[in-house]
mmCIF file of C-alpha atoms and ligand atoms in Angstrom:
data_model
loop_
_atom_site.group_PDB
_atom_site.id
_atom_site.type_symbol
_atom_site.label_atom_id
_atom_site.label_comp_id
_atom_site.label_asym_id
_atom_site.label_seq_id
_atom_site.Cartn_x
_atom_site.Cartn_y
_atom_site.Cartn_z
ATOM 1 C CA MET A 18 182.163 -57.444 232.057
ATOM 2 C CA THR A 19 185.569 -56.206 233.268
ATOM 3 C CA ARG A 20 187.009 -52.834 232.346
ATOM 4 C CA THR A 21 190.542 -52.477 230.981
ATOM 5 C CA VAL A 22 192.812 -49.853 232.537
ATOM 6 C CA GLY A 23 192.435 -46.479 230.789
ATOM 7 C CA GLU A 24 188.988 -47.289 229.414
ATOM 8 C CA PRO A 25 186.511 -44.615 230.568
ATOM 9 C CA ASP A 26 183.747 -45.678 232.978
ATOM 10 C CA MET A 27 180.713 -45.634 230.684
ATOM 11 C CA ASN A 28 178.192 -45.961 233.521
ATOM 12 C CA PRO A 29 175.583 -43.177 233.054
ATOM 13 C CA ALA A 30 174.892 -42.895 236.815
ATOM 14 C CA THR A 31 176.813 -39.613 237.209
ATOM 15 C CA ILE A 32 174.829 -38.009 234.410
ATOM 16 C CA MET A 33 171.551 -39.329 235.818
ATOM 17 C CA ARG A 34 172.404 -37.998 239.289
ATOM 18 C CA LEU A 35 173.271 -34.567 237.900
ATOM 19 C CA GLY A 36 170.014 -34.481 235.954
ATOM 20 C CA SER A 37 168.103 -34.870 239.232
ATOM 21 C CA ALA A 38 170.321 -32.596 241.331
ATOM 22 C CA PHE A 39 167.491 -30.025 241.433
ATOM 23 C CA ALA A 40 165.639 -32.411 243.787
ATOM 24 C CA GLY A 41 168.217 -31.994 246.563
ATOM 25 C CA ALA A 42 168.149 -28.226 246.099
ATOM 26 C CA LYS A 43 164.359 -28.086 246.266
ATOM 27 C CA VAL A 44 164.208 -30.352 249.324
ATOM 28 C CA LEU A 45 166.381 -27.790 251.129
ATOM 29 C CA LEU A 46 164.564 -24.733 249.741
ATOM 30 C CA SER A 47 161.145 -26.076 250.793
ATOM 31 C CA ALA A 48 162.490 -26.784 254.284
ATOM 32 C CA ILE A 49 163.546 -23.129 254.502
ATOM 33 C CA GLU A 50 160.208 -21.961 253.077
ATOM 34 C CA LEU A 51 158.360 -24.011 255.711
ATOM 35 C CA ASP A 52 160.738 -22.864 258.467
ATOM 36 C CA LEU A 53 161.480 -26.465 259.437
ATOM 37 C CA PHE A 54 164.936 -25.579 260.801
ATOM 38 C CA THR A 55 163.524 -22.814 263.020
ATOM 39 C CA GLU A 56 160.954 -25.245 264.470
ATOM 40 C CA LEU A 57 163.531 -27.988 265.063
ATOM 41 C CA ALA A 58 165.849 -25.484 266.752
ATOM 42 C CA LYS A 59 163.177 -25.085 269.459
ATOM 43 C CA ARG A 60 163.055 -28.850 270.124
ATOM 44 C CA PRO A 61 163.538 -32.134 268.228
ATOM 45 C CA LEU A 62 160.269 -33.443 266.737
ATOM 46 C CA THR A 63 158.879 -36.740 265.461
ATOM 47 C CA ARG A 64 157.571 -36.996 261.921
ATOM 48 C CA ALA A 65 153.961 -36.791 263.175
ATOM 49 C CA GLU A 66 154.786 -33.674 265.192
ATOM 50 C CA ILE A 67 156.500 -32.059 262.181
ATOM 51 C CA GLN A 68 153.429 -32.773 260.041
ATOM 52 C CA ASP A 69 151.249 -31.262 262.725
ATOM 53 C CA VAL A 70 153.342 -28.131 263.392
ATOM 54 C CA LEU A 71 154.014 -27.361 259.703
ATOM 55 C CA LYS A 72 150.533 -28.493 258.553
ATOM 56 C CA LEU A 73 151.886 -31.056 256.070
ATOM 57 C CA HIS A 74 150.147 -33.947 254.321
ATOM 58 C CA PRO A 75 151.702 -37.317 255.269
ATOM 59 C CA ARG A 76 152.050 -38.560 251.672
ATOM 60 C CA VAL A 77 155.370 -36.865 250.760
ATOM 61 C CA THR A 78 156.712 -35.856 254.167
ATOM 62 C CA GLY A 79 158.479 -39.154 254.994
ATOM 63 C CA GLU A 80 160.749 -39.149 251.923
ATOM 64 C CA TRP A 81 161.373 -35.405 252.281
ATOM 65 C CA LEU A 82 162.607 -35.835 255.874
ATOM 66 C CA SER A 83 164.702 -38.868 254.920
ATOM 67 C CA MET A 84 166.290 -36.900 252.070
ATOM 68 C CA LEU A 85 167.142 -34.083 254.482
ATOM 69 C CA VAL A 86 168.833 -36.685 256.719
ATOM 70 C CA ALA A 87 170.649 -38.223 253.720
ATOM 71 C CA LEU A 88 171.832 -34.732 252.722
ATOM 72 C CA ASN A 89 173.252 -34.233 256.254
ATOM 73 C CA LEU A 90 170.908 -31.326 256.908
ATOM 74 C CA LEU A 91 168.965 -33.168 259.637
ATOM 75 C CA ARG A 92 169.896 -35.913 262.110
ATOM 76 C CA ARG A 93 167.512 -38.681 263.105
ATOM 77 C CA ASP A 94 167.746 -40.274 266.569
ATOM 78 C CA GLY A 95 165.172 -43.066 266.827
ATOM 79 C CA GLU A 96 161.839 -41.417 266.097
ATOM 80 C CA VAL A 97 162.937 -37.797 266.395
ATOM 81 C CA TYR A 98 164.517 -35.388 263.932
ATOM 82 C CA ARG A 99 166.834 -32.536 264.859
ATOM 83 C CA ASN A 100 168.939 -30.001 262.946
ATOM 84 C CA SER A 101 172.514 -30.708 261.900
ATOM 85 C CA GLU A 102 174.958 -28.317 263.594
ATOM 86 C CA LEU A 103 175.302 -26.303 260.367
ATOM 87 C CA CYS A 104 171.554 -25.862 259.833
ATOM 88 C CA ASP A 105 171.024 -25.064 263.499
ATOM 89 C CA ARG A 106 173.510 -22.232 263.217
ATOM 90 C CA PHE A 107 172.636 -20.804 259.805
ATOM 91 C CA LEU A 108 169.011 -21.719 259.041
ATOM 92 C CA ASP A 109 167.267 -20.998 262.333
ATOM 93 C CA ARG A 110 165.504 -17.704 261.634
ATOM 94 C CA SER A 111 165.540 -16.690 265.289
ATOM 95 C CA LYS A 112 169.363 -16.586 265.445
ATOM 96 C CA PRO A 113 171.404 -13.517 264.385
ATOM 97 C CA SER A 114 173.582 -15.940 262.364
ATOM 98 C CA PHE A 115 170.581 -16.794 260.093
ATOM 99 C CA ALA A 116 171.950 -16.960 256.546
ATOM 100 C CA GLY A 117 168.866 -18.262 254.741
ATOM 101 C CA GLY A 118 167.865 -14.923 253.195
ATOM 102 C CA PHE A 119 169.524 -15.613 249.866
ATOM 103 C CA LEU A 120 168.142 -19.176 249.728
ATOM 104 C CA GLN A 121 164.660 -17.930 250.573
ATOM 105 C CA ARG A 122 164.892 -15.600 247.583
ATOM 106 C CA THR A 123 166.385 -18.438 245.506
ATOM 107 C CA ASN A 124 163.265 -20.460 246.223
ATOM 108 C CA GLN A 125 160.920 -17.579 245.398
ATOM 109 C CA VAL A 126 162.502 -16.186 242.237
ATOM 110 C CA LEU A 127 165.660 -17.950 241.005
ATOM 111 C CA PHE A 128 164.376 -21.542 241.052
ATOM 112 C CA PRO A 129 161.256 -20.617 239.002
ATOM 113 C CA ALA A 130 163.375 -18.579 236.554
ATOM 114 C CA TRP A 131 165.803 -21.464 235.891
ATOM 115 C CA VAL A 132 162.831 -23.518 234.628
ATOM 116 C CA TYR A 133 163.003 -21.238 231.565
ATOM 117 C CA LEU A 134 166.745 -21.550 230.916
ATOM 118 C CA THR A 135 166.075 -23.088 227.498
ATOM 119 C CA ASP A 136 163.954 -20.055 226.562
ATOM 120 C CA ALA A 137 166.770 -17.763 227.737
ATOM 121 C CA LEU A 138 169.222 -19.700 225.585
ATOM 122 C CA ARG A 139 166.964 -19.248 222.558
ATOM 123 C CA THR A 140 166.057 -15.588 223.089
ATOM 124 C CA GLY A 141 168.716 -14.133 225.407
ATOM 125 C CA GLU A 142 165.850 -12.617 227.386
ATOM 126 C CA GLN A 143 165.159 -12.164 231.095
ATOM 127 C CA GLN A 144 163.058 -15.060 232.431
ATOM 128 C CA ALA A 145 161.818 -13.752 235.783
ATOM 129 C CA ARG A 146 158.149 -14.090 234.884
ATOM 130 C CA HIS A 147 156.957 -12.391 238.075
ATOM 131 C CA ILE A 148 158.463 -9.020 237.087
ATOM 132 C CA GLU A 149 158.158 -6.821 234.033
ATOM 133 C CA ALA A 150 161.382 -6.174 232.140
ATOM 134 C CA ASN A 151 163.090 -3.093 233.603
ATOM 135 C CA ASP A 152 160.855 -3.095 236.677
ATOM 136 C CA MET A 153 163.146 -5.010 238.977
ATOM 137 C CA PHE A 154 162.693 -2.662 241.918
ATOM 138 C CA ASP A 155 159.828 -0.133 241.570
ATOM 139 C CA THR A 156 156.805 -2.472 241.665
ATOM 140 C CA PRO A 157 158.317 -5.045 244.080
ATOM 141 C CA TYR A 158 159.209 -2.163 246.453
ATOM 142 C CA GLN A 159 155.505 -1.266 246.759
ATOM 143 C CA ASP A 160 154.908 -4.533 248.618
ATOM 144 C CA PRO A 161 156.313 -4.459 252.186
ATOM 145 C CA GLU A 162 156.584 -8.272 252.258
ATOM 146 C CA GLN A 163 158.752 -8.277 249.122
ATOM 147 C CA VAL A 164 160.849 -5.404 250.492
ATOM 148 C CA GLU A 165 161.509 -7.376 253.679
ATOM 149 C CA ALA A 166 162.382 -10.572 251.731
ATOM 150 C CA PHE A 167 164.729 -8.612 249.463
ATOM 151 C CA LEU A 168 166.416 -6.816 252.354
ATOM 152 C CA THR A 169 166.863 -10.063 254.294
ATOM 153 C CA MET A 170 168.604 -11.488 251.237
ATOM 154 C CA MET A 171 170.830 -8.392 250.902
ATOM 155 C CA ASP A 172 171.722 -8.515 254.600
ATOM 156 C CA SER A 173 172.713 -12.181 254.361
ATOM 157 C CA LEU A 174 175.106 -11.325 251.510
ATOM 158 C CA THR A 175 176.559 -8.126 252.962
ATOM 159 C CA SER A 176 177.120 -9.435 256.492
ATOM 160 C CA THR A 177 180.333 -11.197 255.464
ATOM 161 C CA ILE A 178 181.372 -8.587 252.886
ATOM 162 C CA GLY A 179 181.209 -5.810 255.522
ATOM 163 C CA ALA A 180 184.078 -7.268 257.538
ATOM 164 C CA GLN A 181 186.048 -8.164 254.390
ATOM 165 C CA LEU A 182 185.777 -4.625 252.996
ATOM 166 C CA GLY A 183 186.778 -3.191 256.345
ATOM 167 C CA GLU A 184 190.127 -4.943 255.933
ATOM 168 C CA ALA A 185 190.620 -4.839 252.157
ATOM 169 C CA PHE A 186 191.090 -1.056 252.033
ATOM 170 C CA ASP A 187 193.041 1.466 254.102
ATOM 171 C CA TRP A 188 190.272 3.537 255.715
ATOM 172 C CA SER A 189 192.591 5.506 258.026
ATOM 173 C CA THR A 190 192.586 8.730 255.984
ATOM 174 C CA VAL A 191 188.956 8.491 254.828
ATOM 175 C CA LYS A 192 186.305 10.599 256.558
ATOM 176 C CA THR A 193 183.139 10.117 254.489
ATOM 177 C CA VAL A 194 181.678 7.129 252.588
ATOM 178 C CA THR A 195 178.642 6.818 250.324
ATOM 179 C CA ASP A 196 177.252 3.335 249.660
ATOM 180 C CA VAL A 197 175.489 3.564 246.289
ATOM 181 C CA GLY A 198 172.634 1.030 246.174
ATOM 182 C CA GLY A 199 173.482 0.217 249.786
ATOM 183 C CA ALA A 200 169.993 -1.193 250.525
ATOM 184 C CA ARG A 201 169.078 -0.614 254.203
ATOM 185 C CA GLY A 202 172.705 0.042 255.154
ATOM 186 C CA ASN A 203 173.660 -3.290 256.704
ATOM 187 C CA LEU A 204 177.106 -3.254 255.100
ATOM 188 C CA LEU A 205 177.779 0.407 255.859
ATOM 189 C CA SER A 206 176.734 -0.075 259.491
ATOM 190 C CA LEU A 207 179.277 -2.907 259.861
ATOM 191 C CA LEU A 208 181.992 -0.757 258.299
ATOM 192 C CA LEU A 209 181.155 2.205 260.553
ATOM 193 C CA LYS A 210 181.278 -0.038 263.640
ATOM 194 C CA GLN A 211 184.700 -1.309 262.564
ATOM 195 C CA HIS A 212 186.070 2.191 261.754
ATOM 196 C CA GLU A 213 184.621 4.613 264.256
ATOM 197 C CA HIS A 214 186.010 7.751 262.587
ATOM 198 C CA LEU A 215 183.855 7.224 259.450
ATOM 199 C CA THR A 216 180.560 8.928 258.595
ATOM 200 C CA GLY A 217 178.382 7.188 256.009
ATOM 201 C CA THR A 218 175.470 7.824 253.659
ATOM 202 C CA VAL A 219 173.408 5.131 251.995
ATOM 203 C CA PHE A 220 172.098 6.219 248.595
ATOM 204 C CA ASP A 221 169.190 4.056 247.454
ATOM 205 C CA LEU A 222 165.585 4.207 246.269
ATOM 206 C CA ALA A 223 163.117 6.094 248.487
ATOM 207 C CA PRO A 224 161.080 3.044 249.677
ATOM 208 C CA LEU A 225 164.166 1.852 251.605
ATOM 209 C CA LYS A 226 164.407 5.030 253.711
ATOM 210 C CA ASP A 227 162.271 3.780 256.625
ATOM 211 C CA PRO A 228 164.025 0.383 256.919
ATOM 212 C CA ALA A 229 167.404 2.178 256.672
ATOM 213 C CA ASP A 230 166.539 4.758 259.350
ATOM 214 C CA LYS A 231 165.295 1.931 261.593
ATOM 215 C CA LEU A 232 168.524 -0.047 261.163
ATOM 216 C CA ALA A 233 170.734 2.988 261.871
ATOM 217 C CA LYS A 234 168.800 3.681 265.071
ATOM 218 C CA GLU A 235 168.779 0.046 266.242
ATOM 219 C CA ARG A 236 172.548 -0.179 265.783
ATOM 220 C CA GLY A 237 173.206 3.086 267.626
ATOM 221 C CA LEU A 238 174.522 4.803 264.486
ATOM 222 C CA ALA A 239 171.843 7.448 263.851
ATOM 223 C CA ASP A 240 174.446 10.239 264.284
ATOM 224 C CA ARG A 241 176.925 8.773 261.732
ATOM 225 C CA LEU A 242 174.779 6.836 259.252
ATOM 226 C CA SER A 243 172.198 8.629 257.103
ATOM 227 C CA PHE A 244 170.033 7.721 254.114
ATOM 228 C CA SER A 245 169.798 9.800 250.950
ATOM 229 C CA PRO A 246 166.864 8.751 248.733
ATOM 230 C CA GLY A 247 167.201 8.913 244.963
ATOM 231 C CA SER A 248 167.916 7.094 241.728
ATOM 232 C CA PHE A 249 171.385 6.898 240.231
ATOM 233 C CA PHE A 250 169.804 7.409 236.821
ATOM 234 C CA ASP A 251 167.977 10.631 237.788
ATOM 235 C CA ASN A 252 169.987 12.201 240.619
ATOM 236 C CA ASP A 253 173.551 13.167 241.475
ATOM 237 C CA LEU A 254 175.240 10.942 244.057
ATOM 238 C CA PRO A 255 176.128 12.244 247.541
ATOM 239 C CA GLN A 256 179.705 13.573 247.593
ATOM 240 C CA ALA A 257 182.211 11.597 249.731
ATOM 241 C CA ASP A 258 185.882 10.577 250.015
ATOM 242 C CA VAL A 259 184.944 7.001 249.059
ATOM 243 C CA LEU A 260 181.973 5.772 247.020
ATOM 244 C CA MET A 261 181.123 2.075 247.205
ATOM 245 C CA ILE A 262 179.107 0.380 244.460
ATOM 246 C CA GLY A 263 178.551 -3.244 245.442
ATOM 247 C CA HIS A 264 176.410 -5.852 243.670
ATOM 248 C CA VAL A 265 174.794 -3.007 241.758
ATOM 249 C CA LEU A 266 176.506 -2.764 238.363
ATOM 250 C CA HIS A 267 175.723 -6.436 237.656
ATOM 251 C CA ASP A 268 171.996 -5.542 237.609
ATOM 252 C CA TRP A 269 172.423 -3.294 234.570
ATOM 253 C CA ALA A 270 173.453 -3.318 230.897
ATOM 254 C CA PRO A 271 176.971 -2.069 229.966
ATOM 255 C CA GLU A 272 175.869 1.459 228.983
ATOM 256 C CA GLU A 273 173.861 1.811 232.232
ATOM 257 C CA ARG A 274 176.871 0.602 234.245
ATOM 258 C CA GLN A 275 178.942 3.377 232.648
ATOM 259 C CA VAL A 276 176.325 6.031 233.579
ATOM 260 C CA ILE A 277 176.505 4.969 237.245
ATOM 261 C CA VAL A 278 180.319 4.910 237.336
ATOM 262 C CA ASP A 279 180.518 8.317 235.584
ATOM 263 C CA LYS A 280 178.255 9.752 238.296
ATOM 264 C CA ALA A 281 180.456 8.178 240.948
ATOM 265 C CA PHE A 282 183.500 9.921 239.467
ATOM 266 C CA LYS A 283 181.760 13.289 239.853
ATOM 267 C CA ALA A 284 180.851 12.504 243.476
ATOM 268 C CA VAL A 285 184.226 11.234 244.760
ATOM 269 C CA ASN A 286 186.304 13.963 246.421
ATOM 270 C CA PRO A 287 189.702 14.555 244.733
ATOM 271 C CA GLY A 288 192.257 12.132 246.192
ATOM 272 C CA GLY A 289 189.468 9.690 247.078
ATOM 273 C CA ALA A 290 188.414 6.406 245.505
ATOM 274 C CA VAL A 291 185.551 4.332 244.191
ATOM 275 C CA LEU A 292 185.228 0.731 245.428
ATOM 276 C CA VAL A 293 183.281 -1.541 243.090
ATOM 277 C CA TYR A 294 182.590 -5.161 243.965
ATOM 278 C CA ASP A 295 180.731 -7.792 241.995
ATOM 279 C CA CYS A 296 181.255 -11.462 241.234
ATOM 280 C CA MET A 297 183.076 -10.488 237.955
ATOM 281 C CA LEU A 298 184.458 -13.161 235.646
ATOM 282 C CA ALA A 299 187.982 -13.988 234.573
ATOM 283 C CA ASP A 300 188.560 -14.298 230.832
ATOM 284 C CA GLU A 301 187.483 -17.879 230.000
ATOM 285 C CA GLU A 302 185.929 -18.260 233.482
ATOM 286 C CA MET A 303 185.357 -21.937 234.402
ATOM 287 C CA ASP A 304 184.297 -21.579 238.055
ATOM 288 C CA LEU A 305 180.848 -23.207 238.345
ATOM 289 C CA ALA A 306 179.670 -20.966 241.200
ATOM 290 C CA LYS A 307 180.568 -17.774 239.328
ATOM 291 C CA LEU A 308 179.062 -18.973 236.053
ATOM 292 C CA THR A 309 175.867 -19.900 237.912
ATOM 293 C CA ILE A 310 175.649 -16.418 239.437
ATOM 294 C CA SER A 311 176.130 -14.810 236.034
ATOM 295 C CA ILE A 312 173.259 -16.852 234.589
ATOM 296 C CA HIS A 313 171.161 -15.883 237.657
ATOM 297 C CA MET A 314 171.695 -12.251 236.655
ATOM 298 C CA LYS A 315 170.850 -12.889 233.004
ATOM 299 C CA LEU A 316 167.631 -14.690 233.967
ATOM 300 C CA MET A 317 166.603 -11.990 236.447
ATOM 301 C CA THR A 318 167.437 -8.813 234.517
ATOM 302 C CA PRO A 319 167.097 -7.573 230.919
ATOM 303 C CA GLY A 320 170.736 -6.449 230.613
ATOM 304 C CA GLY A 321 172.575 -7.496 233.777
ATOM 305 C CA GLU A 322 175.361 -10.060 234.043
ATOM 306 C CA GLU A 323 178.590 -10.767 235.872
ATOM 307 C CA TYR A 324 180.945 -8.843 233.595
ATOM 308 C CA PRO A 325 184.642 -9.593 232.989
ATOM 309 C CA ILE A 326 187.157 -8.014 235.390
ATOM 310 C CA SER A 327 188.820 -6.350 232.384
ATOM 311 C CA GLU A 328 185.513 -4.682 231.488
ATOM 312 C CA GLY A 329 185.088 -3.452 235.076
ATOM 313 C CA VAL A 330 188.551 -1.876 234.965
ATOM 314 C CA GLU A 331 187.669 -0.248 231.640
ATOM 315 C CA LEU A 332 184.414 1.205 233.071
ATOM 316 C CA LEU A 333 186.371 2.905 235.853
ATOM 317 C CA GLU A 334 189.140 4.128 233.555
ATOM 318 C CA ASN A 335 186.594 5.505 231.047
ATOM 319 C CA ALA A 336 185.033 7.522 233.871
ATOM 320 C CA GLY A 337 188.418 9.058 234.752
ATOM 321 C CA PHE A 338 189.585 6.876 237.661
ATOM 322 C CA GLY A 339 193.211 5.775 237.675
ATOM 323 C CA PRO A 340 195.125 3.824 238.662
ATOM 324 C CA VAL A 341 192.609 0.974 239.069
ATOM 325 C CA GLU A 342 193.509 -2.066 241.188
ATOM 326 C CA ALA A 343 191.714 -5.455 241.208
ATOM 327 C CA HIS A 344 191.657 -7.650 244.341
ATOM 328 C CA GLU A 345 189.821 -10.805 245.373
ATOM 329 C CA LEU A 346 187.098 -10.152 247.950
ATOM 330 C CA GLY A 347 185.961 -13.273 249.819
ATOM 331 C CA ALA A 348 185.424 -16.472 247.850
ATOM 332 C CA ILE A 349 183.370 -15.063 244.988
ATOM 333 C CA ASP A 350 183.711 -11.321 244.529
ATOM 334 C CA THR A 351 186.297 -9.094 242.898
ATOM 335 C CA LEU A 352 186.974 -5.652 244.364
ATOM 336 C CA LEU A 353 188.083 -2.846 242.051
ATOM 337 C CA ILE A 354 189.654 0.211 243.652
ATOM 338 C CA GLY A 355 189.769 3.230 241.356
ATOM 339 C CA TRP A 356 191.569 6.365 242.516
ATOM 340 C CA LYS A 357 190.564 9.912 241.635
ATOM 341 C CA GLN A 358 193.679 12.049 241.417
ATOM 342 C CA ALA A 359 193.919 14.926 243.932
HETATM 343 C C1 SAM B 11 171.570 -6.192 244.410
HETATM 344 S S1 SAM B 11 171.286 -4.898 245.550
HETATM 345 C C2 SAM B 11 172.892 -4.581 246.241
HETATM 346 C C3 SAM B 11 172.858 -4.280 247.710
HETATM 347 C C4 SAM B 11 174.203 -4.139 248.394
HETATM 348 N N1 SAM B 11 174.963 -3.017 247.885
HETATM 349 C C5 SAM B 11 175.050 -5.393 248.319
HETATM 350 O O1 SAM B 11 176.252 -5.272 248.293
HETATM 351 O O2 SAM B 11 174.539 -6.519 248.324
HETATM 352 C C6 SAM B 11 171.031 -3.550 244.441
HETATM 353 C C7 SAM B 11 170.617 -2.287 245.164
HETATM 354 O O3 SAM B 11 170.490 -1.245 244.187
HETATM 355 C C8 SAM B 11 169.363 -0.469 244.537
HETATM 356 N N2 SAM B 11 168.874 0.240 243.351
HETATM 357 C C9 SAM B 11 168.228 -0.281 242.287
HETATM 358 N N3 SAM B 11 167.945 0.674 241.390
HETATM 359 C C10 SAM B 11 168.424 1.830 241.908
HETATM 360 C C11 SAM B 11 168.444 3.171 241.436
HETATM 361 N N4 SAM B 11 167.924 3.491 240.250
HETATM 362 N N5 SAM B 11 169.031 4.107 242.209
HETATM 363 C C12 SAM B 11 169.572 3.775 243.419
HETATM 364 N N6 SAM B 11 169.596 2.513 243.915
HETATM 365 C C13 SAM B 11 169.019 1.556 243.162
HETATM 366 C C14 SAM B 11 168.376 -1.479 245.061
HETATM 367 O O4 SAM B 11 167.354 -0.884 245.823
HETATM 368 C C15 SAM B 11 169.285 -2.404 245.868
HETATM 369 O O5 SAM B 11 169.406 -1.977 247.192
#
């Protein structure tokens, strides 16, 4: 049957493909879980060798490898498989450019949570079944393996933001910076390397003190980068010219976000500023990546979400900051700069 011009293509193939798009994602996530890309970075391997090294059953492995080739993640030359250039650079765990931390966490917690999207739509509730509501950090932080997985994810996100923040703000007159919820200090260490006159404090929960001290020492910053343990719900924040609050407010409900920003206002020195970055949504946001991240937050937390930029501005103004500026930060985030009058 021929189609007349203007008549929509009624072939359901696009819908069918979208309905199975999770398969491509899971093929990649399992490859990261099994460390396939790290093994192939050492040397190209045949299918039999891959099965042997990764201890895989032959039944599913053939299609899995072929899908990775079809997705341009692997190359196949005759009998041997090797990494694509992109995977070799970003998914080989032994390279400093390894960027798989977020995807590793996606495999462990986000993918299972999305299975319950329908439940979330019906109830509005958090669907991360491996954690109790409101226990997003305390119990997981008792397990060193989970701490390491979480910190690797944070590092993979903050590695690019560090350089971007270094340029998005005029640091020339700033002396001291506190990174609130700064994890093990990866971002702050990058900022301090870029601006050698700065002294920084990471404020985060006590279980991150040892990893943070280790990082500061390894990067030769022990004299300028310190860690202050505490909770932003129970303790005052360390005083500084600039307080940064990045990818933190989106973990919490609106009233909790206001508590954190109010504390930041108290801690910023007069004439200084607060820098808040999160994915943040435009009014009527239609960007698929941003909407996906906001649902991630709603599935993972009882009250968190990617909030509208206008609401972020309001949070800062309610606390006393003004004027408040909004800027794009990288491809996804919005940076709010709120000034505290001298
Ligand atoms: C999503 S991570 C953000 C890390 C980093 N700032 C970034 O830009 O990616 C949230 C951070 O908030 C910290 N955090 C959670 N609850 C906290 C609390 N009550 N007080 C201080 N830090 C907390 C976590 O330990 C974690 O490092």
